[in-house]
Tab-separated table of C-alpha atoms in Angstrom:
chain	number	residue	atom	x	y	z
A	645	MET	CA	-14.562	-3.684	3.832
A	646	TYR	CA	-13.264	-0.202	4.174
A	647	SER	CA	-15.684	2.566	5.318
A	648	SER	CA	-16.026	6.050	4.014
A	649	THR	CA	-17.681	9.199	5.311
A	650	PRO	CA	-20.323	10.289	2.693
A	651	LEU	CA	-20.572	13.938	3.750
A	652	THR	CA	-16.787	14.493	3.649
A	653	MET	CA	-16.729	15.119	-0.081
A	654	ALA	CA	-15.489	18.128	-2.034
A	655	THR	CA	-18.148	20.041	-3.950
A	656	VAL	CA	-18.308	22.360	-6.929
A	657	GLU	CA	-18.701	25.264	-4.438
A	658	HIS	CA	-15.372	24.378	-2.864
A	659	CYS	CA	-13.683	24.482	-6.242
A	660	LEU	CA	-15.309	27.737	-7.219
A	661	PHE	CA	-14.224	29.200	-3.926
A	662	CYS	CA	-10.586	28.207	-4.709
A	663	PHE	CA	-10.755	29.869	-8.086
A	664	GLU	CA	-12.274	32.948	-6.442
A	665	ALA	CA	-9.535	33.091	-3.845
A	666	LEU	CA	-6.740	32.834	-6.456
A	667	SER	CA	-8.337	35.186	-8.934
A	668	ALA	CA	-8.980	37.795	-6.259
A	669	ASN	CA	-5.399	37.590	-5.049
A	670	LEU	CA	-4.032	38.052	-8.579
A	671	GLU	CA	-6.498	40.850	-9.331
A	672	LYS	CA	-5.804	42.637	-6.061
A	673	ARG	CA	-9.447	42.532	-4.915
A	674	THR	CA	-11.461	41.239	-1.952
A	675	PRO	CA	-12.749	37.662	-2.674
A	676	MET	CA	-16.222	36.351	-1.963
A	677	THR	CA	-16.438	34.178	1.176
A	678	LEU	CA	-17.184	30.467	1.019
A	679	SER	CA	-20.642	31.057	2.395
A	680	GLN	CA	-21.320	33.600	-0.286
A	681	VAL	CA	-20.098	31.242	-2.946
A	682	GLN	CA	-22.371	28.449	-1.575
A	683	SER	CA	-25.369	30.700	-1.393
A	684	SER	CA	-24.794	31.937	-4.969
A	685	TRP	CA	-24.339	28.421	-6.311
A	686	ASN	CA	-27.615	27.318	-4.703
A	687	SER	CA	-29.390	29.874	-6.864
A	688	TYR	CA	-27.229	29.410	-9.975
A	689	PRO	CA	-29.579	27.821	-12.658
A	690	ASN	CA	-26.957	26.193	-14.903
A	691	GLY	CA	-25.068	24.759	-11.976
A	692	LEU	CA	-28.099	23.168	-10.467
A	693	GLU	CA	-29.377	21.918	-13.785
A	694	GLU	CA	-26.021	20.381	-14.582
A	695	GLU	CA	-25.952	18.549	-11.273
A	696	GLU	CA	-29.480	17.299	-11.805
A	697	ALA	CA	-28.728	16.198	-15.389
A	698	LEU	CA	-25.507	14.445	-14.456
A	699	SER	CA	-27.270	12.627	-11.719
A	700	SER	CA	-30.046	11.681	-14.123
A	701	ALA	CA	-27.438	10.512	-16.700
A	702	GLN	CA	-25.813	8.276	-14.160
A	703	ASP	CA	-29.290	6.856	-13.370
A	704	GLY	CA	-30.053	6.272	-17.036
A	705	ASP	CA	-32.770	8.988	-17.241
A	706	VAL	CA	-32.211	10.143	-20.832
A	707	GLU	CA	-35.428	12.194	-20.858
A	708	ALA	CA	-34.286	14.349	-17.986
A	709	VAL	CA	-31.022	15.088	-19.726
A	710	ALA	CA	-32.768	16.018	-22.935
A	711	ARG	CA	-35.232	18.239	-21.038
A	712	LEU	CA	-32.487	20.358	-19.533
A	713	ALA	CA	-30.009	20.209	-22.385
A	714	PRO	CA	-31.255	23.109	-24.597
A	715	ARG	CA	-30.157	25.583	-21.984
A	716	ASN	CA	-26.673	24.129	-21.482
A	717	PRO	CA	-24.283	23.287	-24.310
A	718	ALA	CA	-22.418	20.669	-22.259
A	719	LEU	CA	-25.649	18.911	-21.445
A	720	GLN	CA	-26.708	19.189	-25.036
A	721	ARG	CA	-23.652	17.263	-26.059
A	722	LEU	CA	-24.459	14.719	-23.348
A	723	ALA	CA	-27.989	14.312	-24.665
A	724	GLU	CA	-26.755	13.945	-28.288
A	725	SER	CA	-24.301	11.334	-27.141
A	726	ARG	CA	-27.034	9.429	-25.354
A	727	ASN	CA	-29.413	9.661	-28.343
A	728	SER	CA	-26.715	8.399	-30.659
A	729	ALA	CA	-26.046	5.447	-28.434
A	730	ILE	CA	-29.769	4.623	-28.317
A	731	SER	CA	-30.185	4.881	-32.105
A	732	SER	CA	-27.199	2.652	-32.750
A	733	GLY	CA	-28.464	0.074	-30.255
A	734	SER	CA	-25.424	0.389	-28.081
A	735	SER	CA	-24.924	1.523	-24.526
A	736	THR	CA	-22.413	4.295	-23.748
A	737	PRO	CA	-21.580	4.613	-20.042
A	738	ALA	CA	-21.135	8.128	-18.698
A	739	SER	CA	-17.563	9.087	-18.091
A	740	ASN	CA	-16.729	11.064	-15.020
A	741	SER	CA	-13.094	11.848	-15.773
A	742	SER	CA	-10.803	12.460	-18.652
A	743	GLY	CA	-7.196	13.126	-19.423
A	744	SER	CA	-4.049	12.015	-17.719
A	745	SER	CA	-2.020	13.384	-14.863
A	746	SER	CA	1.505	14.694	-14.957
A	747	ASN	CA	4.381	12.271	-14.363
A	748	THR	CA	6.336	14.971	-12.483
A	749	PHE	CA	7.409	14.062	-9.012
A	750	ALA	CA	8.697	16.147	-6.161
A	751	ASN	CA	11.464	14.991	-3.820
A	752	GLU	CA	9.547	16.281	-0.809
A	753	SER	CA	6.842	18.638	0.424
A	754	ALA	CA	6.661	21.841	-1.546
A	755	ILE	CA	6.793	23.891	1.685
A	756	THR	CA	9.298	21.883	3.759
A	757	THR	CA	12.885	20.956	3.561
A	758	PRO	CA	13.827	17.468	2.319
A	759	GLY	CA	13.974	14.657	4.842
A	760	THR	CA	11.481	16.135	7.304
A	761	SER	CA	7.981	15.108	8.260
A	762	THR	CA	5.188	17.720	8.405
A	763	ASP	CA	1.445	18.130	8.130
A	764	SER	CA	1.727	19.685	4.702
A	765	PHE	CA	2.613	17.732	1.545
A	766	SER	CA	2.586	18.107	-2.188
A	767	PRO	CA	1.535	14.848	-3.847
A	768	VAL	CA	1.779	14.216	-7.528
A	769	GLY	CA	-1.169	15.553	-9.614
A	770	LEU	CA	-4.402	13.680	-9.839
A	771	ASN	CA	-7.039	13.114	-12.444
A	772	PRO	CA	-10.145	14.127	-10.395
A	773	ARG	CA	-13.427	12.234	-10.353
A	774	LYS	CA	-16.548	14.286	-10.926
A	775	THR	CA	-18.430	13.404	-7.807
A	776	ARG	CA	-20.869	16.328	-8.018
A	777	GLN	CA	-21.926	15.695	-4.437
A	778	ARG	CA	-23.475	18.455	-2.371
A	779	GLY	CA	-21.893	18.691	1.059
A	780	ASN	CA	-22.535	22.095	2.573
A	781	GLU	CA	-23.013	20.293	5.932
A	782	ILE	CA	-19.269	19.842	6.458
A	783	THR	CA	-17.348	22.823	7.654
A	784	GLU	CA	-13.833	21.482	8.415
A	785	SER	CA	-11.577	18.791	7.054
A	786	PRO	CA	-7.997	17.864	6.071
A	787	LEU	CA	-7.656	18.957	2.437
A	788	PHE	CA	-5.606	19.182	-0.717
A	789	VAL	CA	-5.856	21.703	-3.523
A	790	THR	CA	-4.537	20.799	-6.941
A	791	TRP	CA	-4.064	23.087	-9.906
A	792	ASN	CA	-3.720	21.592	-13.404
A	793	THR	CA	-3.085	23.171	-16.744
A	794	ILE	CA	-5.496	21.951	-19.433
A	795	SER	CA	-4.182	21.429	-22.991
A	796	PRO	CA	-7.409	21.480	-25.096
A	797	LEU	CA	-5.591	20.647	-28.366
A	798	THR	CA	-4.353	17.277	-27.026
A	799	PRO	CA	-6.487	14.065	-26.835
A	800	SER	CA	-8.854	14.058	-23.869
A	801	SER	CA	-7.744	17.591	-22.862
A	802	HIS	CA	-4.476	16.492	-21.255
A	803	ARG	CA	-3.841	17.745	-17.758
A	804	SER	CA	-0.366	18.842	-16.542
A	805	LEU	CA	0.280	19.418	-12.878
A	806	ARG	CA	0.687	23.070	-12.010
A	807	GLY	CA	0.704	22.918	-8.174
A	808	CYS	CA	-0.601	20.719	-5.449
A	809	ILE	CA	-0.235	21.198	-1.672
A	810	GLY	CA	-2.497	20.276	1.187
A	811	THR	CA	-2.633	19.465	4.929
A	812	PHE	CA	-3.507	16.524	7.152
A	813	SER	CA	-4.608	18.927	9.889
A	814	THR	CA	-8.304	19.547	10.231
A	815	LEU	CA	-9.028	23.114	9.228
A	816	PRO	CA	-12.205	25.188	8.742
A	817	LEU	CA	-12.961	25.029	4.972
A	818	SER	CA	-13.595	28.760	4.882
A	819	THR	CA	-9.898	29.441	5.765
A	820	GLY	CA	-8.207	26.176	4.727
A	821	LEU	CA	-9.413	26.220	1.083
A	822	SER	CA	-8.566	29.872	0.722
A	823	SER	CA	-5.074	29.408	2.185
A	824	TYR	CA	-4.167	26.238	0.347
A	825	SER	CA	-5.593	27.437	-3.009
A	826	LEU	CA	-2.987	30.160	-2.858
A	827	THR	CA	-0.190	28.090	-1.381
A	828	SER	CA	-0.490	25.403	-4.034
A	829	ALA	CA	-0.803	27.991	-6.803
A	830	LEU	CA	2.044	30.300	-5.641
A	831	GLN	CA	4.352	28.346	-3.353
A	832	ASP	CA	4.792	24.867	-4.851
A	833	HIS	CA	8.588	24.879	-5.246
A	834	ARG	CA	8.373	22.576	-8.318
A	835	PHE	CA	6.797	25.366	-10.429
A	836	PRO	CA	6.899	29.106	-10.803
A	837	PRO	CA	3.967	30.995	-9.214
A	838	ILE	CA	0.742	30.934	-11.278
A	839	THR	CA	0.128	34.245	-13.065
A	840	LEU	CA	-3.101	36.133	-13.810
A	841	ARG	CA	-2.805	35.400	-17.566
A	842	GLU	CA	-2.654	31.704	-16.870
A	843	LEU	CA	-6.081	31.548	-15.210
A	844	PRO	CA	-8.074	30.698	-18.413
A	845	THR	CA	-5.854	27.537	-18.863
A	846	LEU	CA	-6.426	26.145	-15.407
A	847	GLU	CA	-8.598	23.537	-13.669
A	848	VAL	CA	-8.788	23.267	-9.847
A	849	SER	CA	-9.388	20.057	-7.977
A	850	VAL	CA	-10.213	19.786	-4.262
A	851	THR	CA	-9.861	16.583	-2.165
A	852	LEU	CA	-11.246	16.397	1.361
A	853	LEU	CA	-9.520	13.600	3.317
A	854	THR	CA	-11.204	11.169	5.736
A	855	ASP	CA	-10.968	7.747	7.342
A	856	PHE	CA	-7.323	7.935	8.547
A	857	GLU	CA	-6.096	4.509	9.760
A	858	PRO	CA	-2.638	3.137	10.584
A	859	CYS	CA	-1.574	0.281	8.269
A	860	ASN	CA	-0.501	-2.982	9.802
A	861	ASP	CA	2.247	-3.168	7.222
A	862	ALA	CA	3.290	-1.427	3.945
A	863	MET	CA	0.792	-3.563	1.955
A	864	ASP	CA	-2.234	-2.996	4.270
A	865	TRP	CA	-4.190	-0.700	1.923
A	866	GLU	CA	-6.226	-0.913	-1.303
A	867	LEU	CA	-5.443	0.463	-4.706
A	868	GLY	CA	-8.177	2.935	-5.855
A	869	ILE	CA	-9.475	3.326	-2.340
A	870	HIS	CA	-6.679	4.672	-0.204
A	871	GLY	CA	-4.199	7.439	-0.319
A	872	LEU	CA	-1.030	6.781	1.589
A	873	ARG	CA	1.318	8.658	3.889
A	874	ILE	CA	4.635	7.151	4.832
A	875	THR	CA	7.467	8.009	7.174
A	876	PHE	CA	10.751	6.210	7.649
A	877	TYR	CA	14.358	6.515	8.787
A	878	ALA	CA	17.493	5.829	6.724
A	879	LYS	CA	21.127	6.921	6.926
A	880	GLY	CA	20.563	9.209	9.833
A	881	ARG	CA	17.585	11.029	8.289
A	882	ASN	CA	13.854	11.093	8.689
A	883	TYR	CA	11.748	10.933	5.499
A	884	GLY	CA	8.103	11.514	4.665
A	885	ALA	CA	5.777	11.697	1.678
A	886	CYS	CA	2.207	11.071	0.563
A	887	TYR	CA	0.047	10.312	-2.463
A	888	LEU	CA	-3.636	11.013	-2.843
A	889	PRO	CA	-6.027	8.051	-3.564
A	890	ASP	CA	-6.134	8.499	-7.304
A	891	VAL	CA	-2.422	8.604	-7.981
A	892	ALA	CA	-1.396	4.927	-8.008
A	893	VAL	CA	-4.262	3.829	-10.253
A	894	GLU	CA	-3.694	6.640	-12.695
A	895	GLN	CA	0.054	5.808	-12.920
A	896	GLY	CA	-0.692	2.131	-13.268
A	897	TRP	CA	1.378	1.079	-10.260
A	898	ASP	CA	0.957	-1.957	-8.033
A	899	LYS	CA	1.329	-1.581	-4.283
A	900	GLU	CA	5.073	-2.143	-4.166
A	901	GLU	CA	5.692	0.268	-7.002
A	902	THR	CA	3.673	2.843	-5.134
A	903	ILE	CA	5.662	2.423	-1.973
A	904	VAL	CA	8.960	2.659	-3.746
A	905	SER	CA	7.798	5.718	-5.676
A	906	LEU	CA	6.708	7.355	-2.429
A	907	MET	CA	10.168	6.675	-0.930
A	908	ARG	CA	11.820	8.181	-3.939
A	909	LYS	CA	9.566	11.205	-3.696
A	910	ALA	CA	10.629	11.579	-0.052
A	911	GLY	CA	14.241	11.697	-1.217
A	912	TRP	CA	15.392	8.154	-0.559
A	913	GLY	CA	18.087	7.005	-2.997
A	914	GLY	CA	18.575	3.376	-1.971
A	915	ARG	CA	18.316	0.387	-4.263
A	916	ARG	CA	14.815	-0.600	-5.111
A	917	GLU	CA	15.051	-4.109	-3.797
A	918	LYS	CA	16.248	-2.734	-0.460
A	919	TRP	CA	13.148	-0.674	0.315
A	920	ARG	CA	12.038	-3.068	3.063
A	921	ASP	CA	15.334	-2.633	4.896
A	922	VAL	CA	14.724	0.954	5.916
A	923	ALA	CA	14.070	1.515	9.598
A	924	ASP	CA	10.783	2.494	11.207
A	925	LEU	CA	8.694	2.430	8.028
A	926	GLU	CA	5.222	3.511	9.050
A	927	CYS	CA	2.266	3.846	6.710
A	928	GLU	CA	-1.111	5.562	7.222
A	929	ARG	CA	-3.955	5.109	4.794
A	930	PHE	CA	-6.776	7.594	4.186
A	931	GLN	CA	-9.632	8.191	1.760
A	932	GLY	CA	-10.955	11.074	-0.270
A	933	LYS	CA	-12.881	11.822	-3.401
A	934	ALA	CA	-11.949	14.755	-5.623
A	935	GLU	CA	-14.119	17.315	-7.367
A	936	SER	CA	-12.862	19.611	-10.047
A	937	VAL	CA	-13.926	22.757	-11.910
A	938	GLY	CA	-12.399	24.421	-15.004
A	939	TYR	CA	-11.915	28.142	-15.472
A	940	GLU	CA	-14.713	28.470	-18.023
A	941	ASP	CA	-17.227	27.116	-15.487
A	942	TYR	CA	-15.886	29.470	-12.861
A	943	LYS	CA	-16.040	32.455	-15.235
A	944	GLU	CA	-19.675	31.727	-16.283
A	945	TRP	CA	-20.718	31.399	-12.657
A	946	LYS	CA	-18.815	34.536	-11.590
A	947	GLU	CA	-20.288	36.686	-14.327
A	948	TRP	CA	-23.737	35.447	-13.345
A	949	ALA	CA	-23.036	36.138	-9.615
A	950	GLU	CA	-21.786	39.679	-10.319
A	951	LYS	CA	-25.166	40.475	-11.984
């Protein structure tokens, strides 16, 4: 059984802080600090009610959802969905994620040259889980920040990757989230920099990484549990790439397909059936749960905070 670290989870506050950092940069103003965002969120009625209702929904407490719903349209829809399920005699499980991730791949890290290994990587976009965990206790962690463009007119609000970069180095969240929210938005070489007018179309996802462990071999990890970082040597070059824990499952890959895709991402051009023949293939597994927030949620909170 693989362990996890409960407190090392991204929170809504972390996502709001990333939006705040990017918005302030584009608007040429001073952003709120992470501690200010956390303090404000603790007093934000809709945010706290939503967390309570979502928790209640997961626990099957329909009455709690209905009690809070009138003050929050999203919760009202959730309550209506629950009531419809009850009246029809069916059970509708709560869904914590929607949409699909982009199929775009990068050959290597968005801030490094191909064929090199570094602490910073840009994995393919992820479809974040809504963990809604509160974790103000944690102050530093390896992290990734992902920006997605939401297409509301497509089924399930389709997500398209807009930028994703992170680090495996442990950084203070107060500086790491701010730095990588801008790096992933403005310096992912697969995309042009995000502009101010794009903000309303965006969703940000934060993943805090934990439980780093060397793999005994390329298959010593679990789909849906582990992210993966690989390094290897081929034709006189060193290669490296990574995927976050959600990627393989979302793409429908098995373990071997994931490894080959990672090697392709790193820039390896060998024949698929020869992937085991590369030299010094090393794999490291890690875990991490993502949290995400859309621009409308950020805007509503920000307007409340400014009052």
